[in-house]
Amino acid sequence: MPKNLATRPQARPRLTTNLRAAALLGPALVAGVAYLDPGNVASNMTAGARYGYLLVWVVIAGNVMAWLIQYLSAKLGLVTGRSLPEVLGQRIRNRWARRAFWLQAELVAMATDIAEVLGGAVALNLLFDIPLIYGGVITGAVSITLLAVQSRRGPRHFEFVIIGLMAVIVIGFVAGLFVAPPDPAAIAGGMLPRFTDSGSVLLAASILGATIMPHAIYAHSALARDRFPTGPGHAPDPARPSLRILLTATRWDVTIAMVIAGSVNLAILLLAAANLAGVSGTDSLEGAHAAITANLGGLIGTLFAVGLLASGLASTSVGAYAGAEIMHGLLTVRVPLLARRLVTLIPALFILGVGFDPTLALVLSQVVLSFGIPFALIPLVALTSQRRTLGEHVNRRLTTILGIVFAILLITLNAVLLWLVLTGA
């Protein structure tokens, strides 16, 4: 018997296994869209235009932290069968403490909504010259359509739509690097951790707030719970993969999502550092788009705007999903996703209506997000390190130590930022 024929029967089971494993991917890719929202674009673009390659290390460090944090969030949802807001809603017994925690989480979610709607509005203005206020309305309307897919067709169809938009985002923001590649030596120099002034600290906090987003931590645990209903209270399903297989697939899912998100965020900063440094007006998304178009051509400029639009549409849908889960988990109030989307559009449309600088609003929203990180991260690390919560899947000691170190670093950076702002240093 020919050798190739003898090996064919073995190839089919392996192919089937790989297809089954691939079918388990998805929740992290949806949560990962939160790492590619317009706030990321504004923060990384501004950092590259103002400081060149100085903050490359912040993007890389933030992505490494994000991998661990998103995996812990998904693990909590898989093992317990509940989202992080649900677990906190049960553990925080004092009604007023629970409401206070919900309020800060809700403000963070609203800051996220503002960034995403603003980004979509700016993109529509760049592509079709649509006034910003109408662009915000259109962005909100499209996001409502995407949320309807999630509500009526289920999480899998929602994942396909969001992953498709992620592919558009990648193409839109990475294409420029092939036309004007950055300096490798400068990139290496940017990996040395350092700051130059309070402005660089502000942007570092903004980058981290856009990279490690509190609402993504809340959302990922809910996405994993909805996609793979396991844990106490769920009936056994012989067709469902074992929890260990799901956790292994989740590690791959998070790795793929974070590699994509980290690469795109780094590409945005490098694109600005290589082509926009010293160019006037590039602190705004409109100015950056004009400079990219002038320096790299109309096609790259259009791709950038299309990527920004896809970023706003995808991330605002995930943000609304996270906000609804926060309210349900902490207040046990179930607000329809579509109704919540309409309400959270108001602050963004107000900002657009009064003529506030959209790019500045985007950067400031990411700073607000960075201050919300400890409130999501500390409980996440604490819960996943408790055997009574996760049983045999409790964190290893090294994992818990890394989580604590990351939390301390993020809180310290925010404290330094606050001190610099208050003292005017």
PDB file of N, CA and C in Angstrom, residues 293-348:
ATOM      1  N   THR A 293      -2.853  60.805   4.465  1.00  0.00           N
ATOM      2  CA  THR A 293      -3.246  60.900   3.056  1.00  0.00           C
ATOM      3  C   THR A 293      -2.199  61.655   2.243  1.00  0.00           C
ATOM      4  N   ALA A 294      -1.690  62.756   2.808  1.00  0.00           N
ATOM      5  CA  ALA A 294      -0.694  63.565   2.094  1.00  0.00           C
ATOM      6  C   ALA A 294       0.632  62.825   1.938  1.00  0.00           C
ATOM      7  N   ASN A 295       1.044  62.099   2.972  1.00  0.00           N
ATOM      8  CA  ASN A 295       2.358  61.451   2.954  1.00  0.00           C
ATOM      9  C   ASN A 295       2.348  60.063   2.332  1.00  0.00           C
ATOM     10  N   LEU A 296       1.238  59.323   2.500  1.00  0.00           N
ATOM     11  CA  LEU A 296       1.215  57.927   2.072  1.00  0.00           C
ATOM     12  C   LEU A 296       0.237  57.655   0.942  1.00  0.00           C
ATOM     13  N   GLY A 297      -0.555  58.632   0.566  1.00  0.00           N
ATOM     14  CA  GLY A 297      -1.480  58.454  -0.551  1.00  0.00           C
ATOM     15  C   GLY A 297      -2.930  58.314  -0.120  1.00  0.00           C
ATOM     16  N   GLY A 298      -3.819  58.568  -1.062  1.00  0.00           N
ATOM     17  CA  GLY A 298      -5.239  58.545  -0.772  1.00  0.00           C
ATOM     18  C   GLY A 298      -5.760  57.172  -0.379  1.00  0.00           C
ATOM     19  N   LEU A 299      -5.195  56.098  -0.953  1.00  0.00           N
ATOM     20  CA  LEU A 299      -5.660  54.755  -0.625  1.00  0.00           C
ATOM     21  C   LEU A 299      -5.407  54.427   0.847  1.00  0.00           C
ATOM     22  N   ILE A 300      -4.205  54.735   1.333  1.00  0.00           N
ATOM     23  CA  ILE A 300      -3.872  54.450   2.737  1.00  0.00           C
ATOM     24  C   ILE A 300      -4.732  55.317   3.648  1.00  0.00           C
ATOM     25  N   GLY A 301      -4.958  56.569   3.249  1.00  0.00           N
ATOM     26  CA  GLY A 301      -5.815  57.437   4.046  1.00  0.00           C
ATOM     27  C   GLY A 301      -7.236  56.906   4.135  1.00  0.00           C
ATOM     28  N   THR A 302      -7.754  56.407   3.013  1.00  0.00           N
ATOM     29  CA  THR A 302      -9.111  55.846   3.008  1.00  0.00           C
ATOM     30  C   THR A 302      -9.178  54.576   3.853  1.00  0.00           C
ATOM     31  N   LEU A 303      -8.166  53.719   3.733  1.00  0.00           N
ATOM     32  CA  LEU A 303      -8.131  52.494   4.543  1.00  0.00           C
ATOM     33  C   LEU A 303      -8.088  52.824   6.027  1.00  0.00           C
ATOM     34  N   PHE A 304      -7.343  53.861   6.381  1.00  0.00           N
ATOM     35  CA  PHE A 304      -7.278  54.284   7.777  1.00  0.00           C
ATOM     36  C   PHE A 304      -8.665  54.702   8.276  1.00  0.00           C
ATOM     37  N   ALA A 305      -9.379  55.481   7.475  1.00  0.00           N
ATOM     38  CA  ALA A 305     -10.708  55.938   7.870  1.00  0.00           C
ATOM     39  C   ALA A 305     -11.696  54.777   7.951  1.00  0.00           C
ATOM     40  N   VAL A 306     -11.606  53.830   7.013  1.00  0.00           N
ATOM     41  CA  VAL A 306     -12.478  52.656   7.047  1.00  0.00           C
ATOM     42  C   VAL A 306     -12.186  51.815   8.289  1.00  0.00           C
ATOM     43  N   GLY A 307     -10.887  51.658   8.635  1.00  0.00           N
ATOM     44  CA  GLY A 307     -10.534  50.937   9.845  1.00  0.00           C
ATOM     45  C   GLY A 307     -11.070  51.616  11.086  1.00  0.00           C
ATOM     46  N   LEU A 308     -11.028  52.940  11.105  1.00  0.00           N
ATOM     47  CA  LEU A 308     -11.561  53.695  12.240  1.00  0.00           C
ATOM     48  C   LEU A 308     -13.072  53.500  12.353  1.00  0.00           C
ATOM     49  N   LEU A 309     -13.771  53.477  11.228  1.00  0.00           N
ATOM     50  CA  LEU A 309     -15.214  53.265  11.244  1.00  0.00           C
ATOM     51  C   LEU A 309     -15.550  51.870  11.768  1.00  0.00           C
ATOM     52  N   ALA A 310     -14.856  50.847  11.265  1.00  0.00           N
ATOM     53  CA  ALA A 310     -15.093  49.478  11.742  1.00  0.00           C
ATOM     54  C   ALA A 310     -14.787  49.369  13.226  1.00  0.00           C
ATOM     55  N   SER A 311     -13.756  50.078  13.667  1.00  0.00           N
ATOM     56  CA  SER A 311     -13.393  50.084  15.081  1.00  0.00           C
ATOM     57  C   SER A 311     -14.523  50.634  15.935  1.00  0.00           C
ATOM     58  N   GLY A 312     -15.101  51.753  15.511  1.00  0.00           N
ATOM     59  CA  GLY A 312     -16.189  52.348  16.278  1.00  0.00           C
ATOM     60  C   GLY A 312     -17.425  51.480  16.306  1.00  0.00           C
ATOM     61  N   LEU A 313     -17.785  50.892  15.155  1.00  0.00           N
ATOM     62  CA  LEU A 313     -19.003  50.083  15.081  1.00  0.00           C
ATOM     63  C   LEU A 313     -18.891  48.810  15.912  1.00  0.00           C
ATOM     64  N   ALA A 314     -17.749  48.134  15.821  1.00  0.00           N
ATOM     65  CA  ALA A 314     -17.585  46.872  16.553  1.00  0.00           C
ATOM     66  C   ALA A 314     -17.472  47.108  18.052  1.00  0.00           C
ATOM     67  N   SER A 315     -16.634  48.060  18.437  1.00  0.00           N
ATOM     68  CA  SER A 315     -16.369  48.246  19.864  1.00  0.00           C
ATOM     69  C   SER A 315     -17.557  48.824  20.611  1.00  0.00           C
ATOM     70  N   THR A 316     -18.361  49.663  19.949  1.00  0.00           N
ATOM     71  CA  THR A 316     -19.516  50.228  20.644  1.00  0.00           C
ATOM     72  C   THR A 316     -20.548  49.147  20.933  1.00  0.00           C
ATOM     73  N   SER A 317     -20.650  48.134  20.090  1.00  0.00           N
ATOM     74  CA  SER A 317     -21.567  47.025  20.351  1.00  0.00           C
ATOM     75  C   SER A 317     -21.105  46.208  21.548  1.00  0.00           C
ATOM     76  N   VAL A 318     -19.807  45.919  21.613  1.00  0.00           N
ATOM     77  CA  VAL A 318     -19.268  45.172  22.751  1.00  0.00           C
ATOM     78  C   VAL A 318     -19.389  45.998  24.027  1.00  0.00           C
ATOM     79  N   GLY A 319     -19.179  47.311  23.921  1.00  0.00           N
ATOM     80  CA  GLY A 319     -19.304  48.175  25.095  1.00  0.00           C
ATOM     81  C   GLY A 319     -20.713  48.186  25.654  1.00  0.00           C
ATOM     82  N   ALA A 320     -21.717  48.222  24.772  1.00  0.00           N
ATOM     83  CA  ALA A 320     -23.107  48.195  25.230  1.00  0.00           C
ATOM     84  C   ALA A 320     -23.433  46.862  25.880  1.00  0.00           C
ATOM     85  N   TYR A 321     -22.899  45.787  25.331  1.00  0.00           N
ATOM     86  CA  TYR A 321     -23.082  44.458  25.923  1.00  0.00           C
ATOM     87  C   TYR A 321     -22.501  44.420  27.330  1.00  0.00           C
ATOM     88  N   ALA A 322     -21.289  44.976  27.500  1.00  0.00           N
ATOM     89  CA  ALA A 322     -20.647  44.996  28.815  1.00  0.00           C
ATOM     90  C   ALA A 322     -21.440  45.832  29.804  1.00  0.00           C
ATOM     91  N   GLY A 323     -21.915  46.983  29.362  1.00  0.00           N
ATOM     92  CA  GLY A 323     -22.670  47.856  30.256  1.00  0.00           C
ATOM     93  C   GLY A 323     -23.945  47.205  30.753  1.00  0.00           C
ATOM     94  N   ALA A 324     -24.652  46.497  29.865  1.00  0.00           N
ATOM     95  CA  ALA A 324     -25.873  45.803  30.273  1.00  0.00           C
ATOM     96  C   ALA A 324     -25.556  44.703  31.278  1.00  0.00           C
ATOM     97  N   GLU A 325     -24.432  44.005  31.092  1.00  0.00           N
ATOM     98  CA  GLU A 325     -24.040  42.948  32.026  1.00  0.00           C
ATOM     99  C   GLU A 325     -23.659  43.521  33.386  1.00  0.00           C
ATOM    100  N   ILE A 326     -23.004  44.676  33.392  1.00  0.00           N
ATOM    101  CA  ILE A 326     -22.635  45.329  34.648  1.00  0.00           C
ATOM    102  C   ILE A 326     -23.885  45.655  35.464  1.00  0.00           C
ATOM    103  N   MET A 327     -24.878  46.216  34.801  1.00  0.00           N
ATOM    104  CA  MET A 327     -26.117  46.580  35.502  1.00  0.00           C
ATOM    105  C   MET A 327     -26.854  45.336  35.995  1.00  0.00           C
ATOM    106  N   HIS A 328     -26.920  44.322  35.148  1.00  0.00           N
ATOM    107  CA  HIS A 328     -27.628  43.093  35.538  1.00  0.00           C
ATOM    108  C   HIS A 328     -26.925  42.400  36.696  1.00  0.00           C
ATOM    109  N   GLY A 329     -25.603  42.293  36.617  1.00  0.00           N
ATOM    110  CA  GLY A 329     -24.876  41.554  37.637  1.00  0.00           C
ATOM    111  C   GLY A 329     -24.855  42.232  38.986  1.00  0.00           C
ATOM    112  N   LEU A 330     -24.707  43.551  39.011  1.00  0.00           N
ATOM    113  CA  LEU A 330     -24.550  44.268  40.273  1.00  0.00           C
ATOM    114  C   LEU A 330     -25.877  44.744  40.859  1.00  0.00           C
ATOM    115  N   LEU A 331     -26.849  45.040  40.004  1.00  0.00           N
ATOM    116  CA  LEU A 331     -28.125  45.549  40.496  1.00  0.00           C
ATOM    117  C   LEU A 331     -29.266  44.565  40.269  1.00  0.00           C
ATOM    118  N   THR A 332     -28.958  43.435  39.621  1.00  0.00           N
ATOM    119  CA  THR A 332     -29.981  42.445  39.239  1.00  0.00           C
ATOM    120  C   THR A 332     -31.119  43.102  38.464  1.00  0.00           C
ATOM    121  N   VAL A 333     -30.762  44.072  37.650  1.00  0.00           N
ATOM    122  CA  VAL A 333     -31.727  44.750  36.783  1.00  0.00           C
ATOM    123  C   VAL A 333     -31.359  44.414  35.346  1.00  0.00           C
ATOM    124  N   ARG A 334     -32.259  43.785  34.638  1.00  0.00           N
ATOM    125  CA  ARG A 334     -32.000  43.410  33.254  1.00  0.00           C
ATOM    126  C   ARG A 334     -32.596  44.457  32.325  1.00  0.00           C
ATOM    127  N   VAL A 335     -31.721  45.266  31.719  1.00  0.00           N
ATOM    128  CA  VAL A 335     -32.144  46.292  30.773  1.00  0.00           C
ATOM    129  C   VAL A 335     -31.871  45.768  29.364  1.00  0.00           C
ATOM    130  N   PRO A 336     -32.864  45.775  28.480  1.00  0.00           N
ATOM    131  CA  PRO A 336     -32.628  45.317  27.112  1.00  0.00           C
ATOM    132  C   PRO A 336     -31.450  46.041  26.479  1.00  0.00           C
ATOM    133  N   LEU A 337     -30.631  45.284  25.745  1.00  0.00           N
ATOM    134  CA  LEU A 337     -29.442  45.868  25.130  1.00  0.00           C
ATOM    135  C   LEU A 337     -29.789  47.054  24.240  1.00  0.00           C
ATOM    136  N   LEU A 338     -30.858  46.944  23.487  1.00  0.00           N
ATOM    137  CA  LEU A 338     -31.202  48.009  22.550  1.00  0.00           C
ATOM    138  C   LEU A 338     -31.615  49.277  23.288  1.00  0.00           C
ATOM    139  N   ALA A 339     -32.366  49.112  24.387  1.00  0.00           N
ATOM    140  CA  ALA A 339     -32.771  50.281  25.168  1.00  0.00           C
ATOM    141  C   ALA A 339     -31.561  50.958  25.791  1.00  0.00           C
ATOM    142  N   ARG A 340     -30.633  50.139  26.289  1.00  0.00           N
ATOM    143  CA  ARG A 340     -29.427  50.700  26.897  1.00  0.00           C
ATOM    144  C   ARG A 340     -28.593  51.446  25.856  1.00  0.00           C
ATOM    145  N   ARG A 341     -28.531  50.913  24.658  1.00  0.00           N
ATOM    146  CA  ARG A 341     -27.767  51.558  23.590  1.00  0.00           C
ATOM    147  C   ARG A 341     -28.312  52.955  23.307  1.00  0.00           C
ATOM    148  N   LEU A 342     -29.625  53.093  23.300  1.00  0.00           N
ATOM    149  CA  LEU A 342     -30.230  54.389  23.038  1.00  0.00           C
ATOM    150  C   LEU A 342     -29.894  55.386  24.141  1.00  0.00           C
ATOM    151  N   VAL A 343     -29.910  54.932  25.396  1.00  0.00           N
ATOM    152  CA  VAL A 343     -29.640  55.828  26.524  1.00  0.00           C
ATOM    153  C   VAL A 343     -28.183  56.279  26.532  1.00  0.00           C
ATOM    154  N   THR A 344     -27.263  55.342  26.297  1.00  0.00           N
ATOM    155  CA  THR A 344     -25.834  55.680  26.385  1.00  0.00           C
ATOM    156  C   THR A 344     -25.346  56.475  25.179  1.00  0.00           C
ATOM    157  N   LEU A 345     -26.167  56.615  24.166  1.00  0.00           N
ATOM    158  CA  LEU A 345     -25.795  57.477  23.041  1.00  0.00           C
ATOM    159  C   LEU A 345     -25.838  58.953  23.420  1.00  0.00           C
ATOM    160  N   ILE A 346     -26.626  59.291  24.429  1.00  0.00           N
ATOM    161  CA  ILE A 346     -26.875  60.694  24.752  1.00  0.00           C
ATOM    162  C   ILE A 346     -25.597  61.472  25.076  1.00  0.00           C
ATOM    163  N   PRO A 347     -24.710  60.972  25.988  1.00  0.00           N
ATOM    164  CA  PRO A 347     -23.498  61.757  26.290  1.00  0.00           C
ATOM    165  C   PRO A 347     -22.621  61.999  25.062  1.00  0.00           C
ATOM    166  N   ALA A 348     -22.461  60.975  24.225  1.00  0.00           N
ATOM    167  CA  ALA A 348     -21.624  61.135  23.036  1.00  0.00           C
ATOM    168  C   ALA A 348     -22.228  62.144  22.070  1.00  0.00           C
TER     169      ALA A 348
END
